[in-house]
Short mmCIF file of C-alpha atoms and ligand atoms in Angstrom, two decimals:
data_model
loop_
_atom_site.label_atom_id
_atom_site.label_comp_id
_atom_site.label_asym_id
_atom_site.label_seq_id
_atom_site.Cartn_x
_atom_site.Cartn_y
_atom_site.Cartn_z
CA GLU C 1 -0.24 0.00 -0.26
CA LEU C 2 3.18 2.35 0.70
CA ARG C 3 4.61 1.46 -2.65
CA GLU C 4 1.24 2.42 -4.47
CA ARG C 5 1.20 5.41 -2.32
CA GLU C 6 4.28 6.34 -3.61
CA GLU C 7 4.10 5.56 -6.95
CA SER C 8 0.87 7.34 -7.25
CA GLY C 9 2.66 10.29 -5.41
CA ARG C 10 5.38 10.14 -8.38
CA ARG C 11 3.17 10.58 -11.04
CA LEU C 12 1.60 13.41 -9.57
CA GLY C 13 4.98 15.33 -9.52
CA LEU C 14 5.36 14.90 -5.87
CA ALA C 15 8.86 14.44 -4.71
CA GLU C 16 8.30 11.91 -1.57
CA GLY C 17 5.43 9.40 -0.94
CA VAL C 18 6.42 7.13 2.05
CA GLY C 19 9.09 9.78 3.07
CA ARG C 20 6.34 11.82 4.38
CA LEU C 21 4.42 8.84 6.32
CA ARG C 22 7.59 8.67 8.29
CA SER C 23 6.67 8.88 12.26
CA SER C 24 10.02 10.40 13.16
CA GLY C 25 12.14 13.09 12.35
CA ALA C 26 9.49 15.76 12.71
CA ARG C 27 9.87 19.44 13.60
CA VAL C 28 8.45 19.77 17.24
CA LEU C 29 7.99 23.13 18.49
CA VAL C 30 7.72 22.47 22.64
CA VAL C 31 6.09 25.78 24.01
CA ASP C 32 6.02 25.67 27.97
CA ASP C 33 7.00 28.44 30.46
CA ASN C 34 8.31 25.69 33.15
CA PRO C 35 12.04 24.99 32.21
CA GLN C 36 11.78 21.44 34.15
CA GLN C 37 8.81 20.31 32.04
CA ALA C 38 10.29 21.88 29.34
CA ASN C 39 13.70 19.67 29.29
CA ARG C 40 12.06 16.67 30.43
CA LEU C 41 10.07 17.04 27.17
CA LEU C 42 13.22 17.86 24.58
CA ALA C 43 15.19 15.29 26.29
CA GLU C 44 12.45 12.42 25.67
CA LEU C 45 11.62 13.56 22.13
CA GLY C 46 14.85 14.71 21.28
CA GLY C 47 16.52 11.32 19.94
CA GLU C 48 13.63 10.82 17.79
CA HIS C 49 12.47 14.27 16.59
CA ARG C 50 14.13 17.61 15.70
CA VAL C 51 12.61 19.58 18.99
CA VAL C 52 13.29 23.42 19.70
CA HIS C 53 11.44 25.16 22.51
CA GLU C 54 9.88 28.31 23.49
CA SER C 55 8.69 29.75 26.75
CA ASP C 56 7.14 32.86 24.88
CA PRO C 57 3.98 32.54 23.82
CA ASN C 58 4.47 35.24 21.13
CA ALA C 59 7.61 34.13 20.13
CA ALA C 60 5.90 30.67 19.64
CA LEU C 61 3.41 31.98 17.34
CA MET C 62 6.37 33.57 15.16
CA THR C 63 7.99 30.07 14.92
CA CYS C 64 4.76 28.03 13.91
CA ARG C 65 4.75 30.08 10.78
CA GLY C 66 7.91 28.48 9.87
CA PRO C 67 8.56 24.67 9.60
CA VAL C 68 6.92 22.94 12.07
CA ASP C 69 4.86 19.38 12.05
CA LEU C 70 3.76 19.28 16.12
CA LEU C 71 3.50 21.73 18.97
CA ILE C 72 3.18 20.80 22.44
CA VAL C 73 1.89 23.40 24.49
CA ASN C 74 1.62 23.14 27.97
CA ALA C 75 -2.41 24.40 28.47
CA ALA C 76 -2.73 23.53 32.34
CA ALA C 77 -3.67 26.55 34.15
CA ASP C 78 -0.42 27.18 36.03
CA SER C 79 1.09 28.37 33.08
CA PHE C 80 0.96 31.19 30.51
CA ASP C 81 -2.74 30.75 28.06
CA GLY C 82 -1.96 27.93 26.20
CA LEU C 83 -5.10 27.04 24.88
CA ARG C 84 -5.21 31.28 23.55
CA LEU C 85 -2.17 29.76 21.47
CA ALA C 86 -3.70 26.78 20.43
CA ALA C 87 -6.82 28.66 18.85
CA GLN C 88 -4.14 31.49 17.36
CA VAL C 89 -2.20 28.84 15.40
CA ARG C 90 -5.41 27.52 14.27
CA SER C 91 -6.64 30.37 13.20
CA GLN C 92 -3.65 32.06 11.36
CA GLU C 93 -3.40 30.94 7.89
CA ALA C 94 0.79 29.76 7.75
CA SER C 95 0.05 27.50 11.07
CA ARG C 96 -3.28 25.95 10.67
CA ASN C 97 -2.68 22.74 9.37
CA LEU C 98 -0.13 21.98 12.33
CA ALA C 99 -0.91 19.16 14.55
CA ILE C 100 -0.87 20.72 18.25
CA LEU C 101 -0.89 18.46 21.29
CA ALA C 102 -1.98 19.97 24.51
CA ILE C 103 -1.05 19.17 28.02
CA VAL C 104 -3.34 20.01 31.24
CA ASP C 105 -3.11 19.05 34.30
CA PRO C 106 -5.36 15.70 35.54
CA GLY C 107 -8.71 17.07 36.61
CA GLU C 108 -8.75 19.88 34.39
CA ARG C 109 -12.04 18.59 32.68
CA ALA C 110 -12.99 22.25 31.31
CA ARG C 111 -9.89 22.77 29.95
CA MET C 112 -9.71 19.49 28.10
CA LEU C 113 -12.68 19.83 26.90
CA LYS C 114 -12.06 23.56 25.43
CA ALA C 115 -8.81 22.31 24.07
CA LEU C 116 -10.82 19.69 22.13
CA GLU C 117 -13.57 22.44 20.74
CA LEU C 118 -10.04 24.54 19.54
CA GLY C 119 -9.13 22.08 17.53
CA VAL C 120 -6.23 20.51 19.39
CA ASN C 121 -5.26 17.13 18.07
CA ASP C 122 -4.39 15.29 21.52
CA ILE C 123 -4.28 15.81 25.04
CA LEU C 124 -1.91 14.81 27.48
CA SER C 125 -2.36 15.06 31.26
CA ARG C 126 0.62 15.22 34.03
CA PRO C 127 2.56 13.66 34.61
CA VAL C 128 3.29 12.85 31.22
CA ASP C 129 4.57 9.34 30.72
CA GLN C 130 7.49 8.90 28.16
CA GLN C 131 6.15 6.19 26.47
CA GLU C 132 2.50 7.49 26.08
CA LEU C 133 3.86 10.85 24.64
CA ALA C 134 6.04 8.90 22.30
CA ALA C 135 3.50 6.99 20.96
CA ARG C 136 0.92 10.24 20.87
CA VAL C 137 3.58 12.22 18.72
CA ARG C 138 4.18 9.54 16.40
CA THR C 139 0.69 9.25 15.66
CA GLN C 140 0.18 13.04 15.29
CA VAL C 141 3.47 13.05 13.12
CA LYS C 142 2.19 10.29 10.64
CA ARG C 143 -1.59 11.60 10.49
CA LYS C 144 -0.24 15.42 10.04
CA ARG C 145 2.12 14.08 7.11
CA TYR C 146 -0.65 11.99 5.40
CA ALA C 147 -2.85 15.22 5.69
CA ASP C 148 -0.41 16.89 4.22
CA PHE C 149 0.17 14.69 1.06
CA LEU C 150 -3.45 14.83 0.48
CA ARG C 151 -3.60 18.42 0.66
CA GLU C 152 -0.76 18.47 -2.21
CA LYS C 153 -2.27 16.18 -3.79
CA LEU C 154 -5.45 17.80 -4.09
CA ASP C 155 -4.11 21.28 -4.71
CA PHE C 156 -2.10 19.16 -7.65
CA SER C 157 -5.13 17.60 -9.19
CA LEU C 158 -7.34 21.06 -9.10
CA GLU C 159 -4.50 22.92 -10.60
CA MET C 160 -4.21 19.96 -13.52
CA ALA C 161 -8.17 20.19 -14.00
CA VAL C 162 -7.73 23.98 -15.26
CA THR C 163 -4.62 23.64 -17.06
CA ASP C 164 -3.89 23.13 -20.67
CA PRO C 165 -0.71 20.77 -20.50
CA LEU C 166 0.61 21.68 -23.89
CA THR C 167 0.98 25.30 -22.73
CA GLY C 168 0.39 25.76 -19.37
CA LEU C 169 -2.28 28.11 -20.16
CA HIS C 170 -5.60 27.99 -18.39
CA ASN C 171 -8.25 25.52 -20.27
CA ARG C 172 -11.30 25.67 -21.54
CA ARG C 173 -13.05 24.27 -18.51
CA TYR C 174 -11.47 27.47 -16.53
CA MET C 175 -12.16 29.64 -19.28
CA THR C 176 -16.02 28.71 -19.25
CA SER C 177 -16.37 29.39 -15.50
CA GLN C 178 -14.52 32.10 -15.22
CA LEU C 179 -16.11 34.02 -17.62
CA GLN C 180 -19.49 33.04 -16.06
CA ALA C 181 -18.71 34.71 -12.75
CA LEU C 182 -17.16 37.97 -14.96
CA LEU C 183 -20.41 38.16 -16.96
CA GLN C 184 -22.58 37.74 -13.84
CA ARG C 185 -20.90 40.64 -12.18
CA ALA C 186 -20.87 42.59 -15.38
CA ASN C 187 -24.43 42.29 -16.03
CA HIS C 188 -25.41 43.46 -12.60
CA GLY C 189 -24.12 46.67 -13.21
CA GLY C 190 -19.88 45.78 -12.66
CA GLU C 191 -16.75 46.27 -14.78
CA PRO C 192 -17.53 44.99 -18.35
CA VAL C 193 -15.34 42.05 -20.00
CA ALA C 194 -13.89 42.02 -23.13
CA ALA C 195 -12.69 38.71 -25.31
CA LEU C 196 -10.48 38.18 -27.59
CA LEU C 197 -10.59 34.93 -29.79
CA LEU C 198 -7.28 34.06 -31.48
CA ASP C 199 -6.70 31.60 -34.41
CA ILE C 200 -3.25 30.82 -35.80
CA ASP C 201 -3.50 31.29 -39.63
CA HIS C 202 -2.84 28.01 -41.96
CA PHE C 203 -1.53 26.19 -39.00
CA LYS C 204 -2.17 23.02 -40.54
CA GLY C 205 0.66 23.76 -43.05
CA VAL C 206 2.90 24.04 -39.93
CA ASN C 207 1.95 20.54 -38.96
CA ASP C 208 2.32 19.30 -42.80
CA GLY C 209 5.39 20.87 -43.73
CA PHE C 210 7.40 20.69 -40.25
CA GLY C 211 5.78 17.76 -38.39
CA HIS C 212 3.55 18.11 -35.19
CA ASP C 213 6.32 18.53 -32.81
CA ALA C 214 7.17 21.56 -34.54
CA GLY C 215 3.21 22.63 -34.59
CA ASP C 216 3.45 21.97 -30.54
CA GLU C 217 6.63 24.39 -30.21
CA VAL C 218 4.53 26.98 -32.11
CA LEU C 219 1.48 26.29 -29.52
CA ARG C 220 3.90 26.79 -26.81
CA GLU C 221 5.80 29.62 -27.62
CA PHE C 222 2.42 31.36 -28.90
CA GLY C 223 1.21 30.82 -25.43
CA VAL C 224 4.23 32.71 -23.74
CA ARG C 225 3.50 35.87 -26.62
CA LEU C 226 -0.16 35.58 -25.28
CA ALA C 227 1.20 35.67 -21.69
CA THR C 228 3.32 38.15 -21.47
CA ASN C 229 1.55 40.58 -23.59
CA VAL C 230 -1.19 40.63 -21.27
CA ARG C 231 -2.22 42.28 -17.70
CA ALA C 232 -1.37 39.80 -14.56
CA VAL C 233 -5.55 40.27 -14.14
CA ASP C 234 -6.35 38.79 -17.97
CA LEU C 235 -6.76 35.04 -18.31
CA PRO C 236 -4.85 33.54 -21.33
CA CYS C 237 -6.38 30.19 -22.32
CA ARG C 238 -6.23 27.49 -24.76
CA LEU C 239 -9.31 25.97 -25.88
CA GLY C 240 -8.10 23.39 -28.06
CA GLY C 241 -6.14 23.05 -31.21
CA GLU C 242 -4.64 26.12 -32.62
CA GLU C 243 -7.69 28.67 -30.82
CA PHE C 244 -6.62 30.49 -27.55
CA VAL C 245 -8.62 32.88 -25.96
CA VAL C 246 -8.07 35.93 -23.34
CA LEU C 247 -10.43 37.16 -21.09
CA MET C 248 -10.12 40.77 -19.89
CA PRO C 249 -11.78 42.31 -16.83
CA GLY C 250 -12.47 45.82 -17.10
CA ILE C 251 -11.55 46.45 -20.87
CA ARG C 252 -14.32 47.98 -23.11
CA LEU C 253 -14.30 46.96 -26.61
CA GLU C 254 -11.87 49.64 -28.24
CA ASP C 255 -8.96 49.26 -26.03
CA ALA C 256 -9.44 45.42 -26.32
CA GLY C 257 -9.29 45.90 -29.76
CA ARG C 258 -6.17 47.93 -29.23
CA ILE C 259 -4.47 45.15 -26.90
CA ALA C 260 -5.61 42.69 -30.38
CA GLU C 261 -3.47 44.41 -32.30
CA ARG C 262 -0.59 44.44 -30.09
CA ILE C 263 -0.34 40.99 -30.07
CA ARG C 264 -1.41 40.44 -33.60
CA MET C 265 1.80 42.41 -34.50
CA ASN C 266 4.00 40.56 -31.85
CA VAL C 267 3.38 37.55 -33.22
CA GLU C 268 3.88 38.61 -36.79
CA ALA C 269 7.18 40.43 -36.05
CA ALA C 270 9.28 38.20 -34.98
CA PRO C 271 9.25 34.70 -36.49
CA PHE C 272 8.81 31.66 -34.03
CA ARG C 273 11.48 28.99 -33.21
CA ILE C 274 10.76 25.18 -34.24
CA LEU C 275 13.02 22.28 -34.25
CA GLY C 276 14.79 22.89 -30.82
CA GLY C 277 15.58 26.51 -32.18
CA GLN C 278 16.65 25.27 -35.60
CA GLU C 279 14.37 26.72 -37.80
CA LEU C 280 12.07 30.31 -37.45
CA LEU C 281 8.89 29.87 -38.51
CA PRO C 282 6.83 33.01 -39.93
CA ILE C 283 3.42 32.79 -38.16
CA THR C 284 0.58 35.14 -37.92
CA VAL C 285 -2.62 35.27 -36.01
CA SER C 286 -6.80 36.38 -36.94
CA ILE C 287 -8.07 37.72 -33.82
CA GLY C 288 -12.17 38.68 -32.89
CA VAL C 289 -12.75 40.95 -30.25
CA ALA C 290 -15.74 41.41 -28.50
CA ALA C 291 -16.53 42.98 -25.31
CA SER C 292 -20.10 42.60 -23.21
CA VAL C 293 -22.99 44.51 -23.50
CA ALA C 294 -25.17 44.28 -20.39
CA PRO C 295 -27.77 43.20 -18.62
CA HIS C 296 -27.69 39.83 -20.71
CA GLU C 297 -24.77 38.93 -21.75
CA THR C 298 -23.64 35.17 -21.70
CA PRO C 299 -20.76 33.40 -22.52
CA GLU C 300 -22.10 31.94 -25.55
CA SER C 301 -22.96 35.30 -26.76
CA LEU C 302 -20.29 36.84 -26.11
CA LEU C 303 -17.90 34.24 -27.70
CA LYS C 304 -20.30 33.87 -30.98
CA ARG C 305 -19.09 37.62 -31.37
CA ALA C 306 -15.61 36.99 -31.33
CA ASP C 307 -15.89 34.08 -33.21
CA ASP C 308 -17.55 35.95 -35.90
CA GLY C 309 -14.47 37.98 -36.03
CA VAL C 310 -12.78 35.60 -36.31
CA TYR C 311 -14.58 34.19 -39.24
CA GLU C 312 -14.89 37.72 -40.72
CA ALA C 313 -10.72 37.93 -40.29
CA LYS C 314 -10.10 35.11 -42.05
CA SER C 315 -12.16 36.06 -45.23
CA ARG C 316 -10.36 39.28 -45.17
CA GLY C 317 -7.01 37.29 -45.78
CA ARG C 318 -6.05 36.70 -42.37
CA ASN C 319 -3.44 38.39 -39.97
CA VAL C 320 -6.14 40.98 -38.86
CA VAL C 321 -8.29 41.82 -36.00
CA VAL C 322 -11.83 42.27 -36.34
CA ALA C 323 -13.58 44.06 -33.31
P1 GH3 D 401 -6.76 28.85 -40.67
O1 GH3 D 401 -5.97 29.89 -41.27
O2 GH3 D 401 -8.14 28.75 -41.54
O3 GH3 D 401 -7.37 28.89 -39.53
O4 GH3 D 401 -6.11 27.36 -41.15
P2 GH3 D 401 -5.45 26.37 -39.95
O5 GH3 D 401 -4.65 25.16 -41.10
O6 GH3 D 401 -4.86 26.86 -38.84
O7 GH3 D 401 -7.11 25.79 -39.79
P3 GH3 D 401 -7.45 24.21 -39.02
O8 GH3 D 401 -8.46 24.55 -37.74
O9 GH3 D 401 -7.99 23.53 -40.50
O10 GH3 D 401 -6.46 23.41 -38.68
C1 GH3 D 401 -5.80 23.22 -37.76
C2 GH3 D 401 -4.91 22.21 -37.28
O11 GH3 D 401 -4.64 22.38 -35.66
C3 GH3 D 401 -5.45 20.97 -37.51
C4 GH3 D 401 -4.98 20.23 -36.28
O12 GH3 D 401 -4.60 18.92 -36.85
C5 GH3 D 401 -4.25 20.87 -35.84
N1 GH3 D 401 -3.97 20.62 -34.64
C6 GH3 D 401 -4.63 20.62 -33.40
N2 GH3 D 401 -4.64 20.21 -32.47
C7 GH3 D 401 -3.34 20.35 -32.46
C8 GH3 D 401 -2.32 19.82 -31.39
O13 GH3 D 401 -2.38 19.99 -30.02
N3 GH3 D 401 -1.00 19.97 -31.74
C9 GH3 D 401 -0.45 20.29 -33.03
N4 GH3 D 401 1.06 20.19 -33.54
N5 GH3 D 401 -1.66 20.71 -34.02
C10 GH3 D 401 -2.89 20.43 -33.86
MG1 MG D 402 -8.55 26.71 -36.01
MG1 MG D 403 -10.25 25.69 -38.43
MG1 MG D 404 -6.43 28.26 -37.92
#
């Protein structure tokens, strides 16, 4: 099962699979203002984990933003407010996924319940038994590492679901959902949104003349040029084949036409490198431009007008912008 997990991790581009699930070698932060207890915890866990100590909860909160797997906090009544620290660690973005182990005194039932409510992962009662401590820490370390692994896997999968693998641009699925959201706002009096539809001219000739791989090189470079010629808030996407879309929030038709013209010229001005840079190929693109008209614009109606523009650009001889 571990092997399988490691395999799937590798397939997803995650560096370690099994390594993540070790229960030793964790980065443990002990927060305790009782020096004897702190020293005991350091001594008992130090052989198996990388343990550091803070006696000040504010300093601890800062440390938790860094690489820490497990926080062991003294939450007994005779200490600083360890429960408050646990709550802060959970609410601060950079530390919210830490494993937290709280130590209380026997009979501190209300504190124990409060700690559980705050999302503390486990609780120990003083005096802390060394073997029990070691076992509970190992369990939390494993659980935390597996949760990190799953979170990374989920993030990666979500990223893949919205990315075009050839160019690294957004894909059609992402474009459609973003356009839907942008138009919802535009139709309700928000800022308008413009769309460019770009279709590379005579692209079949690239494949036929130089091979499919050369075609792919052109598509990748086209994607780079698109991404570098729009603003950070614009969304360059590849629909498939040699068709691309750029969504531009807050841009009106006239300005969208100017931006499209700039892209068209950029593509025409410098030939594309193919066959690993051995050959330079002149490329041109036809672009249709449309901007939203409130209050009844839909993704289909907007993209249809942009597509009509492409069609007209092709019939006018290609390498033009039609807005
Ligand atoms: P036009 O100027 O009218 O747009 O002509 P065109 O040749 O660009 O248009 P057409 O739609 O006829 O051809 C698009 C070609 O793109 C056909 C298809 O084989 C090729 N193609 C589609 N996807 C890919 C891909 O991922 N990689 C490569 N290399 N070619 C692709
Ligand atoms: Mg096409
Ligand atoms: Mg076509
Ligand atoms: Mg084409």
